[in-house]
Amino acid sequence: MSEEKIKSLEKQFEDRILRDEKIEPKDWMPEKYRQTHIRQISQHAHSEIVGMLPEGNWITRAPSLRRKVALLAKVQDEAGHGLYLYSACETLGISREELYEQLHTGKAKYSSIFNYPTITWADMGAIGWLVDGAAIINQVPLCNTSYGPYARAMVRVCKEESFHQRQGYEIMMTLAKGTPEQKDMAQDALNRWWWPSLMMFGPTDAESVHTAQSMKWKLKRKTNDELRQQFIDQTVPQAELIGLTIPDPDLKWNEERQSYDFGEIDWDEFWQVVKGHGPMNKERMNARVSAWENGAWVRDAAIAYAEKQKEYKSKQAI
Amino acid sequence: MSKNWPLWEIFVRSKNGLEHRHFGSLHAADAEMALENARDVYTRRNEGVSIWVVESKYITASNPEHNGELFEPAQDKVYRHPTFYDIPDEIKHM
């Protein structure tokens, strides 16, 4: 294709997105659009899959059957969300094998929040309330993103996600109303998860390299800082209502902005965890890779069985 | 001998009276497993009463590059629509 032809196709493409038309898998798209989407959708899928690990840690020790079925259902949803997103990503011409390969070799990233440990039951509450809460704020605008399969997957994900946040908040609320030890446990979980949750929105706008392009393609509708502020404004009153304290001495209502001012985020910690030096990076990858490798014989057996059945049926037909 | 599970397209009827609609895709070793996985992946909250699965390789899709010759001829055939025809106002129900 000549350079001129590509330029004109690119122009038509950008115009379609401006008109809010959706892009579907077989449509022509700029290579950069394809690559950016593969990166973002796969990162999102990987986050759902790795995200099962910190919570899976507590399924066998949930304090009641009610809590256990809820946590199981939540973890199962995350597996489902990972699968919707992997399929959406595969429509861009990358195979599932390649996607897993990128995760297992560390070439692809997943959300850093899952590199923190879940050391008490209250962490299940804090994750549902804060981590899923932050994820919802990030995800709702994606239901309108320009790439059709991604937008459709996100509609399903968002529909299912709100139960996750409510079950988390209910756990926190129950602990906060409990014995002093239980309330301390809830406060401790909030202390540990608050700042990593704020980091989930990514670097500040000034530092974010992808924001401008992503806004243009409607992969993003609001900037990282806007979304972070929205999360803080909505979460602070929720903490106050159940008598927990946000661990930020600089947090203060700003009458003029009608928003909360908040303290400095530790960006060194953020980049350390992104680069693989968080408390659980190694453990999460080991768990994921060994689950994949130990399951290989099951996948092989299933395909061998399917082939044998096919052979058997075709012989019978003769 | 790692052989990958093929890709399947999943169609779900959400209730009787409605058609099966494309819900998404998944990987499975055979049709039976595709059905079982589709049930877990796409109908965890009563989204369906019937599932069809078809291996993706059996679907033939039109090419968007040919959209012009495929779909544009319908655009100038306004006489296929009822509003093309002039009928006196007194006539109701036609």
PDB file of C-alpha atoms in Angstrom, chain A residues 26-28 73 76-81 83-84 87-88 90-91 96-97 156 159-161 163-164 296 298-307 309-310, chain B residues 1-7 21-30 32-33 39-45 47 55 57-58 60-65 67:
ATOM      1  CA  LYS A  26     -12.076  -7.103  10.146  1.00  0.00           C
ATOM      2  CA  ASP A  27     -12.095  -3.328   9.530  1.00  0.00           C
ATOM      3  CA  TRP A  28      -8.916  -1.654   8.416  1.00  0.00           C
ATOM      4  CA  ALA A  73     -18.551 -16.360  42.941  1.00  0.00           C
ATOM      5  CA  GLN A  76     -15.192 -17.122  39.312  1.00  0.00           C
ATOM      6  CA  ASP A  77     -16.392 -13.837  37.788  1.00  0.00           C
ATOM      7  CA  GLU A  78     -12.786 -12.713  37.519  1.00  0.00           C
ATOM      8  CA  ALA A  79     -11.930 -15.862  35.577  1.00  0.00           C
ATOM      9  CA  GLY A  80     -14.906 -15.080  33.331  1.00  0.00           C
ATOM     10  CA  HIS A  81     -13.801 -11.486  32.841  1.00  0.00           C
ATOM     11  CA  LEU A  83     -11.862 -14.972  29.310  1.00  0.00           C
ATOM     12  CA  TYR A  84     -14.127 -12.288  27.771  1.00  0.00           C
ATOM     13  CA  SER A  87     -11.347 -13.421  23.329  1.00  0.00           C
ATOM     14  CA  ALA A  88     -11.745  -9.716  22.550  1.00  0.00           C
ATOM     15  CA  GLU A  90      -7.688 -12.461  20.000  1.00  0.00           C
ATOM     16  CA  THR A  91      -9.940 -10.716  17.446  1.00  0.00           C
ATOM     17  CA  ARG A  96      -4.170 -17.117  23.187  1.00  0.00           C
ATOM     18  CA  GLU A  97      -0.842 -18.933  23.312  1.00  0.00           C
ATOM     19  CA  ARG A 156     -20.598  -7.492  30.629  1.00  0.00           C
ATOM     20  CA  LYS A 159     -22.610  -5.332  34.964  1.00  0.00           C
ATOM     21  CA  GLU A 160     -21.040  -8.054  37.085  1.00  0.00           C
ATOM     22  CA  GLU A 161     -18.541  -5.906  38.940  1.00  0.00           C
ATOM     23  CA  PHE A 163     -21.644  -6.988  43.343  1.00  0.00           C
ATOM     24  CA  HIS A 164     -17.911  -7.311  43.967  1.00  0.00           C
ATOM     25  CA  ALA A 296      -0.674 -29.164  30.533  1.00  0.00           C
ATOM     26  CA  VAL A 298      -5.133 -32.136  31.274  1.00  0.00           C
ATOM     27  CA  ARG A 299      -5.258 -29.952  28.172  1.00  0.00           C
ATOM     28  CA  ASP A 300      -3.360 -32.572  26.173  1.00  0.00           C
ATOM     29  CA  ALA A 301      -5.613 -35.369  27.401  1.00  0.00           C
ATOM     30  CA  ALA A 302      -8.734 -33.404  26.470  1.00  0.00           C
ATOM     31  CA  ILE A 303      -7.546 -32.768  22.933  1.00  0.00           C
ATOM     32  CA  ALA A 304      -6.401 -36.406  22.532  1.00  0.00           C
ATOM     33  CA  TYR A 305      -9.825 -37.585  23.691  1.00  0.00           C
ATOM     34  CA  ALA A 306     -11.586 -35.202  21.289  1.00  0.00           C
ATOM     35  CA  GLU A 307      -9.491 -36.474  18.376  1.00  0.00           C
ATOM     36  CA  GLN A 309     -13.863 -39.493  19.428  1.00  0.00           C
ATOM     37  CA  LYS A 310     -13.789 -37.831  16.022  1.00  0.00           C
TER      38      LYS A 310
ATOM     39  CA  MET B   1       2.901 -32.547  21.870  1.00  0.00           C
ATOM     40  CA  SER B   2       1.117 -29.385  22.869  1.00  0.00           C
ATOM     41  CA  LYS B   3      -1.816 -28.892  20.543  1.00  0.00           C
ATOM     42  CA  ASN B   4      -4.036 -25.906  21.217  1.00  0.00           C
ATOM     43  CA  TRP B   5      -7.738 -26.113  21.850  1.00  0.00           C
ATOM     44  CA  PRO B   6      -9.652 -24.625  18.908  1.00  0.00           C
ATOM     45  CA  LEU B   7     -11.764 -21.475  19.137  1.00  0.00           C
ATOM     46  CA  ARG B  21     -27.442 -14.043  19.721  1.00  0.00           C
ATOM     47  CA  HIS B  22     -23.653 -14.033  19.468  1.00  0.00           C
ATOM     48  CA  PHE B  23     -22.247 -13.712  23.003  1.00  0.00           C
ATOM     49  CA  GLY B  24     -18.521 -14.195  22.431  1.00  0.00           C
ATOM     50  CA  SER B  25     -16.028 -16.961  21.974  1.00  0.00           C
ATOM     51  CA  LEU B  26     -13.922 -19.419  23.949  1.00  0.00           C
ATOM     52  CA  HIS B  27     -11.454 -22.270  23.543  1.00  0.00           C
ATOM     53  CA  ALA B  28     -12.454 -25.908  24.078  1.00  0.00           C
ATOM     54  CA  ALA B  29     -11.238 -29.344  22.999  1.00  0.00           C
ATOM     55  CA  ASP B  30     -14.592 -30.451  21.556  1.00  0.00           C
ATOM     56  CA  GLU B  32     -19.342 -30.865  24.429  1.00  0.00           C
ATOM     57  CA  MET B  33     -16.655 -29.027  26.385  1.00  0.00           C
ATOM     58  CA  ARG B  39     -22.486 -22.290  30.345  1.00  0.00           C
ATOM     59  CA  ASP B  40     -19.892 -21.253  32.956  1.00  0.00           C
ATOM     60  CA  VAL B  41     -18.475 -18.286  31.077  1.00  0.00           C
ATOM     61  CA  TYR B  42     -21.599 -16.723  29.578  1.00  0.00           C
ATOM     62  CA  THR B  43     -24.599 -17.794  31.675  1.00  0.00           C
ATOM     63  CA  ARG B  44     -23.627 -17.404  35.339  1.00  0.00           C
ATOM     64  CA  ARG B  45     -26.592 -15.112  35.985  1.00  0.00           C
ATOM     65  CA  GLU B  47     -28.589 -15.077  30.818  1.00  0.00           C
ATOM     66  CA  GLU B  55     -16.163 -23.906  15.755  1.00  0.00           C
ATOM     67  CA  LYS B  57     -13.252 -21.903  11.455  1.00  0.00           C
ATOM     68  CA  TYR B  58     -16.627 -22.902   9.999  1.00  0.00           C
ATOM     69  CA  THR B  60     -17.455 -17.477   6.624  1.00  0.00           C
ATOM     70  CA  ALA B  61     -17.553 -13.716   7.057  1.00  0.00           C
ATOM     71  CA  SER B  62     -17.958 -10.971   4.495  1.00  0.00           C
ATOM     72  CA  ASN B  63     -15.018  -8.658   4.012  1.00  0.00           C
ATOM     73  CA  PRO B  64     -15.611  -5.024   5.055  1.00  0.00           C
ATOM     74  CA  GLU B  65     -13.566  -3.962   2.016  1.00  0.00           C
ATOM     75  CA  ASN B  67     -19.100  -3.408   1.801  1.00  0.00           C
TER      76      ASN B  67
END
